[in-house]
CSV table of C-alpha atoms and ligand atoms in Angstrom, one decimal:
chain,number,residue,atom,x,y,z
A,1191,UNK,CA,0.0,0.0,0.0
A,1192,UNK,CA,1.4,3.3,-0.7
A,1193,UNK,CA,2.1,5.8,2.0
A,1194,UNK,CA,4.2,8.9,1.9
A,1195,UNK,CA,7.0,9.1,4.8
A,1196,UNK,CA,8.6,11.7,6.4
A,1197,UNK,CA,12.2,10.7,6.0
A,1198,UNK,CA,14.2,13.7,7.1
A,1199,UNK,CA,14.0,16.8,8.7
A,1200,UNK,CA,13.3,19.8,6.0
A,1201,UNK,CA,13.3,17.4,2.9
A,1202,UNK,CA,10.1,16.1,0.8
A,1203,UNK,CA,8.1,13.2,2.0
A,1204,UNK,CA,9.0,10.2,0.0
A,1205,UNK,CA,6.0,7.7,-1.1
A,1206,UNK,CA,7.0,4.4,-0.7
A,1207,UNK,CA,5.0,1.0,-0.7
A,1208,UNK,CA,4.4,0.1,3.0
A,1209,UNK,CA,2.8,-2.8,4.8
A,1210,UNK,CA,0.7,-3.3,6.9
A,1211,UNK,CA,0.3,-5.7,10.4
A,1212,UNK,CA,-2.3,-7.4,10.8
A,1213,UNK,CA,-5.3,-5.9,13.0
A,1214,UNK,CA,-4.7,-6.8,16.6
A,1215,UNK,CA,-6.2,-6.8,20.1
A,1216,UNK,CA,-8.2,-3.5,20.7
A,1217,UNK,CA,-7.2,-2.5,17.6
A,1218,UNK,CA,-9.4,-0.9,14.3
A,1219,UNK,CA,-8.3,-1.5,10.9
A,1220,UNK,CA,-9.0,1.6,8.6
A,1221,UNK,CA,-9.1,2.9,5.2
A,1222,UNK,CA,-8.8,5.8,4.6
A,1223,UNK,CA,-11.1,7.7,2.1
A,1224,UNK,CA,-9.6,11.6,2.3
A,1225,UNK,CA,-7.2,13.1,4.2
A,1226,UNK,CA,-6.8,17.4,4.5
A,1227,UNK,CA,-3.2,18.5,4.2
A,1228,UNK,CA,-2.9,20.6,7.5
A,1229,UNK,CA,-0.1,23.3,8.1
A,1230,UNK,CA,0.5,21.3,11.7
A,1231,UNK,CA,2.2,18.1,9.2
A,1232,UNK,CA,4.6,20.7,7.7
A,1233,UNK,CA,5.6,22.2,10.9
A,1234,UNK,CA,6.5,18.3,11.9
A,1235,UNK,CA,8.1,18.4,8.6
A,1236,UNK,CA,10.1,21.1,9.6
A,1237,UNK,CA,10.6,20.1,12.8
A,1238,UNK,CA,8.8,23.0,14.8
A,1239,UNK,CA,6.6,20.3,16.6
A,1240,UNK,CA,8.8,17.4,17.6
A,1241,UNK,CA,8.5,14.1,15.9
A,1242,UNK,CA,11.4,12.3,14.7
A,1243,UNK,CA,11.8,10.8,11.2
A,1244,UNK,CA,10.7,8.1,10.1
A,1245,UNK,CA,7.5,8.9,10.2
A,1246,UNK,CA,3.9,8.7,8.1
A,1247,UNK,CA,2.2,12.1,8.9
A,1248,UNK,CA,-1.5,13.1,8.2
A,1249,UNK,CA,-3.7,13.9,11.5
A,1250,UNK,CA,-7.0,15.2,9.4
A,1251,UNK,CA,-8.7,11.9,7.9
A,1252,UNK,CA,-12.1,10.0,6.9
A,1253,UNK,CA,-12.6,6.2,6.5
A,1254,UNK,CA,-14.0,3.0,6.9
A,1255,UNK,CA,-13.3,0.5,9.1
A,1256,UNK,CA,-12.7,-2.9,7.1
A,1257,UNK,CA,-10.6,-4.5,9.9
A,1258,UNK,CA,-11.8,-4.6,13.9
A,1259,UNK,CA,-9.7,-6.9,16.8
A,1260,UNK,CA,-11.2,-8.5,19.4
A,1261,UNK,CA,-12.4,-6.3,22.7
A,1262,UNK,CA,-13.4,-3.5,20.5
A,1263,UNK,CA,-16.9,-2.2,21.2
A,1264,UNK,CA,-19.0,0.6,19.7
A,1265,UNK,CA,-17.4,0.0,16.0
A,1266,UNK,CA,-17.8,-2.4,13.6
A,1267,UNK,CA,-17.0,-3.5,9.8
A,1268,UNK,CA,-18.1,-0.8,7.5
A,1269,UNK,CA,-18.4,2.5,9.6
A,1270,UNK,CA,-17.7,5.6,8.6
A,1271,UNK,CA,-15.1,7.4,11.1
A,1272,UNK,CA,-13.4,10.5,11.6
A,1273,UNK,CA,-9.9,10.0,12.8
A,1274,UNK,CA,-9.0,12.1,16.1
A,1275,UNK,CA,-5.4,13.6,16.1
A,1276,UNK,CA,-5.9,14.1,20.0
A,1277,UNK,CA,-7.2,10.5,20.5
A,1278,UNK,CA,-9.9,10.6,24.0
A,1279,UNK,CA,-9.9,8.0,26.5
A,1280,UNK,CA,-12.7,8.7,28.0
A,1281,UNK,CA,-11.8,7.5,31.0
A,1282,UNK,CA,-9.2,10.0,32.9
A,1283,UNK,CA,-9.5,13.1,34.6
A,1284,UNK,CA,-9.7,15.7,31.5
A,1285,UNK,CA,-12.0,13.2,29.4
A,1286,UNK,CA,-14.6,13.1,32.7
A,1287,UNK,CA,-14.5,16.3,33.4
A,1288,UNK,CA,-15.5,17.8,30.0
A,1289,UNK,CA,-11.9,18.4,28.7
A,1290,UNK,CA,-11.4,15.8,26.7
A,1291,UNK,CA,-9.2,17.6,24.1
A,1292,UNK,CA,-6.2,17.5,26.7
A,1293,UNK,CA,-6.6,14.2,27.7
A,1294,UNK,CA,-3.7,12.6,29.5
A,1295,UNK,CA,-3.5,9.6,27.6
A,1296,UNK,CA,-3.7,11.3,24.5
A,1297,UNK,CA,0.0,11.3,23.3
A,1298,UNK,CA,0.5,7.9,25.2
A,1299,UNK,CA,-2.6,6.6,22.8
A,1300,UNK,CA,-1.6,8.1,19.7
A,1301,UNK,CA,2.0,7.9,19.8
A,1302,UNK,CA,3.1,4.7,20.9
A,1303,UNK,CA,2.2,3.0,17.3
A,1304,UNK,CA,3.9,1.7,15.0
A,1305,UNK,CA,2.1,-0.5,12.6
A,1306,UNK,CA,3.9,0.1,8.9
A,1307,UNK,CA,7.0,-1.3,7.7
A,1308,UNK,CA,9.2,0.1,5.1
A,1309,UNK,CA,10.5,-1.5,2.2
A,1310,UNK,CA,14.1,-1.4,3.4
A,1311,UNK,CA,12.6,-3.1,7.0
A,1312,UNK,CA,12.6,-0.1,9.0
A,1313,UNK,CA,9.4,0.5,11.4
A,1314,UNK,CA,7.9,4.5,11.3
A,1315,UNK,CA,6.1,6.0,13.4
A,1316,UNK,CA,2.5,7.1,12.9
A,1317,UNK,CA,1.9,10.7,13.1
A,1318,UNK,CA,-0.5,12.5,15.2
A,1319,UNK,CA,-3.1,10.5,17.4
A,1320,UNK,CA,-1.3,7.5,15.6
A,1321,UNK,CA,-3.7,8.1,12.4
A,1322,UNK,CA,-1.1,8.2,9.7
A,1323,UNK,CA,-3.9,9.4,7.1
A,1324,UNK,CA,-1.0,10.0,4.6
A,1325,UNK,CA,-1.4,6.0,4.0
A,1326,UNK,CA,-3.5,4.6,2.3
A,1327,UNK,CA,-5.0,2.2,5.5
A,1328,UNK,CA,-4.1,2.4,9.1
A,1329,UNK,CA,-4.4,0.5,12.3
A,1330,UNK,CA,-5.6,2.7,15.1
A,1331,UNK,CA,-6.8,3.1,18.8
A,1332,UNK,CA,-10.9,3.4,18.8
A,1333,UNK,CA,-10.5,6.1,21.0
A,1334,UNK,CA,-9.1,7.8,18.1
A,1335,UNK,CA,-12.5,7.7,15.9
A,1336,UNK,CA,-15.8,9.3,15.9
A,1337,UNK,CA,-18.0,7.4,14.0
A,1338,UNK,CA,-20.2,9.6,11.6
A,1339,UNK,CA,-23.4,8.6,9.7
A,1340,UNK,CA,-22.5,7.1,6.6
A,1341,UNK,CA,-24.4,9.8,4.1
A,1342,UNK,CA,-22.3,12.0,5.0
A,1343,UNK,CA,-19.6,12.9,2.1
A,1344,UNK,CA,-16.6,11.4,3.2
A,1345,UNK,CA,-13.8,14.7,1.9
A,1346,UNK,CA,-16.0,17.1,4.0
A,1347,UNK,CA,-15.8,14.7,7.0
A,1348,UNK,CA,-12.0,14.2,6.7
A,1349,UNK,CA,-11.9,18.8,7.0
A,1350,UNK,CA,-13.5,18.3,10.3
A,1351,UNK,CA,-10.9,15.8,11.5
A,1352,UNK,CA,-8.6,18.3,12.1
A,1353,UNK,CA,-8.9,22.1,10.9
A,1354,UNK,CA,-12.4,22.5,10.5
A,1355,UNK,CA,-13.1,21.3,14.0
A,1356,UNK,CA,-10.1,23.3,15.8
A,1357,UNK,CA,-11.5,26.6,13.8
A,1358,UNK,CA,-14.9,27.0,14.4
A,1359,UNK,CA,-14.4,25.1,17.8
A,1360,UNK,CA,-11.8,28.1,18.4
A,1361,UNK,CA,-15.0,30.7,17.8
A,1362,UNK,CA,-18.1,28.6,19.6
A,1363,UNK,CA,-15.8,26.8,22.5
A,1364,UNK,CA,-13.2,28.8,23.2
A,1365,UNK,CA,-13.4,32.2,22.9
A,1366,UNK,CA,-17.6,32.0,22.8
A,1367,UNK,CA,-17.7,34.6,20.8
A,1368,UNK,CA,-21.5,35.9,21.5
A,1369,UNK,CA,-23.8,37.8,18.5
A,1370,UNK,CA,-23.0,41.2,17.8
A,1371,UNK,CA,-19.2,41.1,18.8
A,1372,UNK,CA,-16.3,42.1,16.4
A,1373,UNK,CA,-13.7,39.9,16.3
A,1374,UNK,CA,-10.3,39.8,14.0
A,1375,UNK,CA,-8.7,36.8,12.7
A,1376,UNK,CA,-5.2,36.9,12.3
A,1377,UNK,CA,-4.0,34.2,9.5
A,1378,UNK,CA,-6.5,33.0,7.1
A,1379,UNK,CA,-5.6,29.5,6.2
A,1380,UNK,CA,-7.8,26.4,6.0
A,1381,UNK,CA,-8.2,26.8,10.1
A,1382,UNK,CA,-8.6,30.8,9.4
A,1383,UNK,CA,-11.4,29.8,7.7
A,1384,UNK,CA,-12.6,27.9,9.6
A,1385,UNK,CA,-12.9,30.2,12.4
A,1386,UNK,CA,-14.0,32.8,10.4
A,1387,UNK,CA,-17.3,30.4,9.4
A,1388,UNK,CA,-17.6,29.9,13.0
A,1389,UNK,CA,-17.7,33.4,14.0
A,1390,UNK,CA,-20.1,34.1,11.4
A,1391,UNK,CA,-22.3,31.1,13.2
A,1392,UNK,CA,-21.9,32.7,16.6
A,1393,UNK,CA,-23.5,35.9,14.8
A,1394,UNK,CA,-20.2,37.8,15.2
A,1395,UNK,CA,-21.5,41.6,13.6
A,1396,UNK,CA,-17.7,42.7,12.3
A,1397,UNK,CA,-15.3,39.9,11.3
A,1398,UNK,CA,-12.0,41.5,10.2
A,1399,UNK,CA,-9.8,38.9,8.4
A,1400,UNK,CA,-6.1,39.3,8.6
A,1401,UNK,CA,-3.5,38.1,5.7
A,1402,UNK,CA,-0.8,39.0,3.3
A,1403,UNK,CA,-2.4,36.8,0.9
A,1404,UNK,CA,-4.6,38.4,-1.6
A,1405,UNK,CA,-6.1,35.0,-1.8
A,1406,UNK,CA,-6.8,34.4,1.4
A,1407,UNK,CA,-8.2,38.0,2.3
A,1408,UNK,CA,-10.6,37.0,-1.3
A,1409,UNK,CA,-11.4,33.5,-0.1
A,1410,UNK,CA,-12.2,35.3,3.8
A,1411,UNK,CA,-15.1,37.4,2.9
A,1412,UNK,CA,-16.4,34.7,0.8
A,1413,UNK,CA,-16.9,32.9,3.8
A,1414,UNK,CA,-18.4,35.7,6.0
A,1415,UNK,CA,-15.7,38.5,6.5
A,1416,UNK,CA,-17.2,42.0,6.5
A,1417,UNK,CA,-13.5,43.4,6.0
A,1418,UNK,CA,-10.5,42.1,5.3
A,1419,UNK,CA,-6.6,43.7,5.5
A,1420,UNK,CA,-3.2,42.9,4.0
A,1421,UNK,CA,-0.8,43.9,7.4
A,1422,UNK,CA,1.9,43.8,5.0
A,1423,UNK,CA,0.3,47.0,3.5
A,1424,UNK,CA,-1.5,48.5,6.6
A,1425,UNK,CA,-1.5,49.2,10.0
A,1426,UNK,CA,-2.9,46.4,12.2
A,1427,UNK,CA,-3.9,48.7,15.5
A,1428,UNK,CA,-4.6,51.8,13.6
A,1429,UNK,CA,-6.7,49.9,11.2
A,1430,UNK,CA,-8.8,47.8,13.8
A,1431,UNK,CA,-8.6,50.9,16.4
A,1432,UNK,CA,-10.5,53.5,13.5
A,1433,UNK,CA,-13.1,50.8,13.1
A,1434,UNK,CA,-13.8,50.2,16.8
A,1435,UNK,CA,-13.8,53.9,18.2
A,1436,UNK,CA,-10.1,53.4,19.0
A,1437,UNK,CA,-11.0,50.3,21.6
A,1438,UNK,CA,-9.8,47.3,20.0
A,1439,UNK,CA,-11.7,43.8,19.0
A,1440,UNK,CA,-13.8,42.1,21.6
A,1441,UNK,CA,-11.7,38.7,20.4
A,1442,UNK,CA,-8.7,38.6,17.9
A,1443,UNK,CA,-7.6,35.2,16.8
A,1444,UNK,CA,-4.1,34.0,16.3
A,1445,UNK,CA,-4.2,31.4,13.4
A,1446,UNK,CA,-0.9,31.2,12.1
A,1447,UNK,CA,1.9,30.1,14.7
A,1448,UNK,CA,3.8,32.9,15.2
A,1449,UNK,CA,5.0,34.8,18.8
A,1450,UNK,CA,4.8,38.1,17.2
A,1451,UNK,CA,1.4,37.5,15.8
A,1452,UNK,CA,0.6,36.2,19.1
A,1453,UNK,CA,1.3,39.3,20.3
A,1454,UNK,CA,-0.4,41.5,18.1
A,1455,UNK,CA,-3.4,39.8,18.7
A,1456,UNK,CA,-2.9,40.8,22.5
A,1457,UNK,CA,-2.3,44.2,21.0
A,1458,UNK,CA,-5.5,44.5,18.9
A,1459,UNK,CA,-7.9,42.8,21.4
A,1460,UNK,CA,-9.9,45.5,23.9
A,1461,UNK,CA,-9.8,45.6,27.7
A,1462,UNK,CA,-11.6,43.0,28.7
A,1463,UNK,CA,-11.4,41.2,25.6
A,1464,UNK,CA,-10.4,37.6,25.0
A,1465,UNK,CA,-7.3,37.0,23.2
A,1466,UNK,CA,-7.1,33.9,21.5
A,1467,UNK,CA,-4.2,31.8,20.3
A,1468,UNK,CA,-4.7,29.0,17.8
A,1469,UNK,CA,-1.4,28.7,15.7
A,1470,UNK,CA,1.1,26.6,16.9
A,1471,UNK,CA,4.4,28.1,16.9
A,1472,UNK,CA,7.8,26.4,17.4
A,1473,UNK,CA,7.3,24.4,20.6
A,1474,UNK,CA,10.5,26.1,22.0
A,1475,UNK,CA,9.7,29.8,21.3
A,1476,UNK,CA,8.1,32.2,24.4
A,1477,UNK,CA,6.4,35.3,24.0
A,1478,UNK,CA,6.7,38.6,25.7
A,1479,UNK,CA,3.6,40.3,27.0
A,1480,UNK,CA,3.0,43.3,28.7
A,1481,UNK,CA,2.6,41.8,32.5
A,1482,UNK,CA,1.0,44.7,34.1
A,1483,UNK,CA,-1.4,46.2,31.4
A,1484,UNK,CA,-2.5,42.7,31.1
A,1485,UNK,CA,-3.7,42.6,34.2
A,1486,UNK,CA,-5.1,46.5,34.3
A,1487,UNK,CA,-6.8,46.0,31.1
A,1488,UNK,CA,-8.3,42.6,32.2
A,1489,UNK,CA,-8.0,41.1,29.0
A,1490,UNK,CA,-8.1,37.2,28.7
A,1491,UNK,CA,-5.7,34.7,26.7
A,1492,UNK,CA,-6.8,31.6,25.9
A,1493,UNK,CA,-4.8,29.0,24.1
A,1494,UNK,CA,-7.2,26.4,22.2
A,1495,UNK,CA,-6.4,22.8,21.4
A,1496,UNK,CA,-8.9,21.2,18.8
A,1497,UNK,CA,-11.0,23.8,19.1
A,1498,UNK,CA,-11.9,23.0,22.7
A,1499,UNK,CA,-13.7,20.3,21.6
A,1500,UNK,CA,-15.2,17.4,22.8
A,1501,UNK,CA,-14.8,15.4,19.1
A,1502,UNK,CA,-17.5,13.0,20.1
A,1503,UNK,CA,-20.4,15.4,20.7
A,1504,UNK,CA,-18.9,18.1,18.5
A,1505,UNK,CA,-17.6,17.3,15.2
A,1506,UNK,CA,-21.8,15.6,15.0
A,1507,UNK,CA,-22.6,18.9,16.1
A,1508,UNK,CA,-20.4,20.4,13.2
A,1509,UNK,CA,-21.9,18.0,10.9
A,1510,UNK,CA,-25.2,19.0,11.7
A,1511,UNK,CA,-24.2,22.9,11.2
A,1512,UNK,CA,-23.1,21.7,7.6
A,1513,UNK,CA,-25.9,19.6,6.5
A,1514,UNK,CA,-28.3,22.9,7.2
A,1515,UNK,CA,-25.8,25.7,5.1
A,1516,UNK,CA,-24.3,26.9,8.3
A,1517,UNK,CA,-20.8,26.2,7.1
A,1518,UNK,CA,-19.8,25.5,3.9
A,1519,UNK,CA,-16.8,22.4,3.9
A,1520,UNK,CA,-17.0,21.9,0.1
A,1521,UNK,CA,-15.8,25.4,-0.6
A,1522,UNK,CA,-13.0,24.9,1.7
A,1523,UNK,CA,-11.7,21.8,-0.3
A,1524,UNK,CA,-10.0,23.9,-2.8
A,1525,UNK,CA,-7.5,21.2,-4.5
A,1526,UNK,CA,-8.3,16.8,-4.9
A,1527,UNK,CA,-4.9,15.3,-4.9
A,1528,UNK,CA,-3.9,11.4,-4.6
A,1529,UNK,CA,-1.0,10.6,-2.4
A,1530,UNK,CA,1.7,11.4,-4.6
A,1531,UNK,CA,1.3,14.7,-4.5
A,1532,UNK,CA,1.8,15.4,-1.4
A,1533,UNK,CA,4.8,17.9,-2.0
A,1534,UNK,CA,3.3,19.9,-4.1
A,1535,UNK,CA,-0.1,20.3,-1.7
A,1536,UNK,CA,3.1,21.8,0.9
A,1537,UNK,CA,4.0,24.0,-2.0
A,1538,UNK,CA,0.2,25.6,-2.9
A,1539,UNK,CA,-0.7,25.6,0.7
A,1540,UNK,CA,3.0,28.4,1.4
A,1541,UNK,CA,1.8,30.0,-2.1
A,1542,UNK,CA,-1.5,31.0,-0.5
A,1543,UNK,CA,-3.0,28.7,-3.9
A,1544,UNK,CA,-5.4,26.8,-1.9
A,1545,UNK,CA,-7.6,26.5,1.4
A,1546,UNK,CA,-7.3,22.2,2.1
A,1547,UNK,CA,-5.7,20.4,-0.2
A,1548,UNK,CA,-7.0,17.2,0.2
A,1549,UNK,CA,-6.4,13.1,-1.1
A,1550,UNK,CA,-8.7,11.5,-2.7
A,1551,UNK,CA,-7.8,7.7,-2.3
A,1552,UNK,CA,-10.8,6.6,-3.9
A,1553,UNK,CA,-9.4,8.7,-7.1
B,1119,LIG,N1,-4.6,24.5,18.1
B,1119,LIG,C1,-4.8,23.4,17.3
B,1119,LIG,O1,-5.3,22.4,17.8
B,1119,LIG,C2,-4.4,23.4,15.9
B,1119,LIG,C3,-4.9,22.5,15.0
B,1119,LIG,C4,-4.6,22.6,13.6
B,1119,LIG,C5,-3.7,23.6,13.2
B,1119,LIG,N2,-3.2,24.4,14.1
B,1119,LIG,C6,-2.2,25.4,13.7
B,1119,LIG,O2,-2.9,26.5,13.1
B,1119,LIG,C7,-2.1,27.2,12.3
B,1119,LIG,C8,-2.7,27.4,10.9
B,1119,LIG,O3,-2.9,26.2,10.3
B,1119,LIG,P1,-3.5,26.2,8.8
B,1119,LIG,O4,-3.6,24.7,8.4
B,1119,LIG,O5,-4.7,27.0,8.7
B,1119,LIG,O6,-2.3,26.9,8.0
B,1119,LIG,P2,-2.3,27.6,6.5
B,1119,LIG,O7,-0.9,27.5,6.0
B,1119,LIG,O8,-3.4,27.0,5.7
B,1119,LIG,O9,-2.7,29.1,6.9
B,1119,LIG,C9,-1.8,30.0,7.5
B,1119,LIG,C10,-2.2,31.4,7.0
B,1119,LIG,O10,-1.5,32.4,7.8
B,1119,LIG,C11,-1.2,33.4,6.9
B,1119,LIG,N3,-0.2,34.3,7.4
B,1119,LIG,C12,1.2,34.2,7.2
B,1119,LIG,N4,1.8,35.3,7.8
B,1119,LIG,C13,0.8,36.1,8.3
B,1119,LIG,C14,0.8,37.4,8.9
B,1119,LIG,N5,1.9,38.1,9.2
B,1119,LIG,N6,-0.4,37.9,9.3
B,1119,LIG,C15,-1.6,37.3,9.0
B,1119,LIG,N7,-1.6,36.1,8.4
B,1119,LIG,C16,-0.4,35.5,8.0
B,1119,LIG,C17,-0.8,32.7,5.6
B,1119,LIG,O11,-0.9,33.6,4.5
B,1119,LIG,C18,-1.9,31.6,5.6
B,1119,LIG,O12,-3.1,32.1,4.9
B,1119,LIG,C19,-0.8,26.4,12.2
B,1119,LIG,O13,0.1,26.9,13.2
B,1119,LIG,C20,-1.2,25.0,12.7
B,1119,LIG,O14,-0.1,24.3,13.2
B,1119,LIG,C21,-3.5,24.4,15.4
B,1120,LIG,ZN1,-4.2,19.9,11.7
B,1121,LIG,ZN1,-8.6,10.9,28.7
């Protein structure tokens, strides 16, 4: 079966024909129908998140589960499943106390397996929540799928897996964004949009999109922005401050991994406003914040994994916003690819050329 591996730090992924063990103990056998191409894989790519080569990335996946081992319960031959990148136990501390998206077990769950083997014998790991949707089939932990009705197209579903889920989960269970607020989002990728569609849900009244990318700032107010603003070309605070009496946004999101953009989110956010940082930056950089004004100004930063979501309950939830015209997945799917072109989707995703690329391994 043909998977693409991460090989070395910085260098192209390398598709190789892998194979597969069989389906074990506790274990689901999937294939996969779609996977996204998220910016997270790159920055494993390149090293900003840690995850040594040799690896098969891809955390944003659909399937179906043709393969189930023994003590599995819940699942059977033939579902339909999102994979979870931030796979839920269920069982500990975060899961039972509603917090499911920093469960303990998570990385313990999703990193610890290693089911492909190489051509030249070598063992890789599988990427985030041990979903390796840059393969063609996986073996993973149940606790790392949702199961999902099956009329439900299967490219949309993979969107939710990962970016779809963490954006508009960043606007509706993190920051809560209420009707009538104005909010900014800083970075208007496949998760940018995804945030700005939340918002728009929420019944946010001004939603400023942020980017240097004429096509993302294009793509942005197609999907709900009321303004949009190239910083490269403009003024950030003056910009946000002439449109907001000189106050600030009630929420500005950070979607792009970056400490300075961290902090000009803290900058462009009101007193008493919630700050809110998405993008993952290198997992060794800090940013500086003012440490008394924070505190005089009362303003609020919260950091969101997956959207603060609880994946069981919410990505049905997001399902259910879709199948009514509440968000729109299909416009988000801007490029099909099949596996091998996985480089290239790296490529148009830097060039600002699409929203989600995403595999079709039905193609
Ligand atoms: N918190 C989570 O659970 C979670 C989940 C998924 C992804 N992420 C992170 O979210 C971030 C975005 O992911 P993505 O897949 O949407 O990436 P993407 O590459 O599709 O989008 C990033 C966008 O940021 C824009 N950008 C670059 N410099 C900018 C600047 N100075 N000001 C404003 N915008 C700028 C780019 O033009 C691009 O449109 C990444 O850091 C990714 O790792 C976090
Ligand atoms: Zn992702
Ligand atoms: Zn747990």
């Amino acid at each position: 079966m043909k998977a693409a591996i991460f090989v070395e730090q910085d260098a192209p992924l390398v598709v190789e024909d892998v194979t597969l063990d069989p389906v074990g103990p506790g274990e689901v056998h999937v294939k996969w129908v779609a996977s996204g191409v998220c910016h997270s894989d790159l920055s494993l790519v390149k090293g900003k998140l840690p995850l040594p080569p040799p690896a098969i990335l891809g955390h944003e996946g659909a399937g179906i589960i043709v393969g189930i081992g023994d003590g599995v319960g819940g699942l059977a031959v033939g579902d339909h499943v999102i994979g979870v990148f931030q796979p839920t136990c269920g069982e500990c501390f975060y899961c039972k106390g509603g917090q499911s998206y920093v469960c303990e077990k998570a990385i313990e769950i999703g990193m610890s397996r290693m089911p492909f083997t190489r051509p030249d014998g070598t063992k890789p790991f599988a990427g985030p929540g041990g979903l390796a949707t840059f393969a063609e089939e996986s073996i993973v932990a149940p606790t790392a799928l949702v199961k999902i009705p099956s009329d439900f197209d299967m490219q949309q579903a993979a969107l939710i897996g990962c970016g779809v889920t963490t954006g508009v989960g960043a606007a509706l269970w993190a920051a809560k964004v209420q009707g009538g607020e104005t909010v900014a989002i800083i970075g208007c990728g496949g998760v940018g949009i995804a945030a700005i569609q939340g918002c728009k849900v929420a019944g946010a009244k001004n939603i400023i999109a942020v980017d240097p990318q004429a096509s993302k700032r294009k793509w942005a107010e197609q999907f709900g922005a009321t303004h949009s603003v190239d910083p490269n070309e403009t003024n950030l605070l003056e910009y946000i401050q002439g449109l907001t009496e000189g106050r600030g946004v009630d929420i500005a999101f950070e979607v792009v991994g970056v400490p300075a953009l961290q902090r000009q989110a803290y900058d462009i956010t009101r007193p008493g406003g919630k700050v809110t940082w998405v993008g993952v930056p290198d997992i060794s950089a800090e940013v500086s914040i003012p440490a008394g004004l924070i505190v005089l100004q009362n303003k609020s930063i919260i950091g969101t994994m997956y959207g603060s979501a609880n994946v069981k309950e919410h990505m049905i939830t997001l399902m259910e916003f879709a199948k009514k015209g509440d968000l729109d997945l299909k416009g988000m799917i801007t490029q099909e690819i099949t596996v091998d072109d996985i480089n290239d989707a790296f490529t148009a995703m830097l060039q600002g050329d699409v929203i989600r690329s995403v595999i079709n391994y039905d193609a």
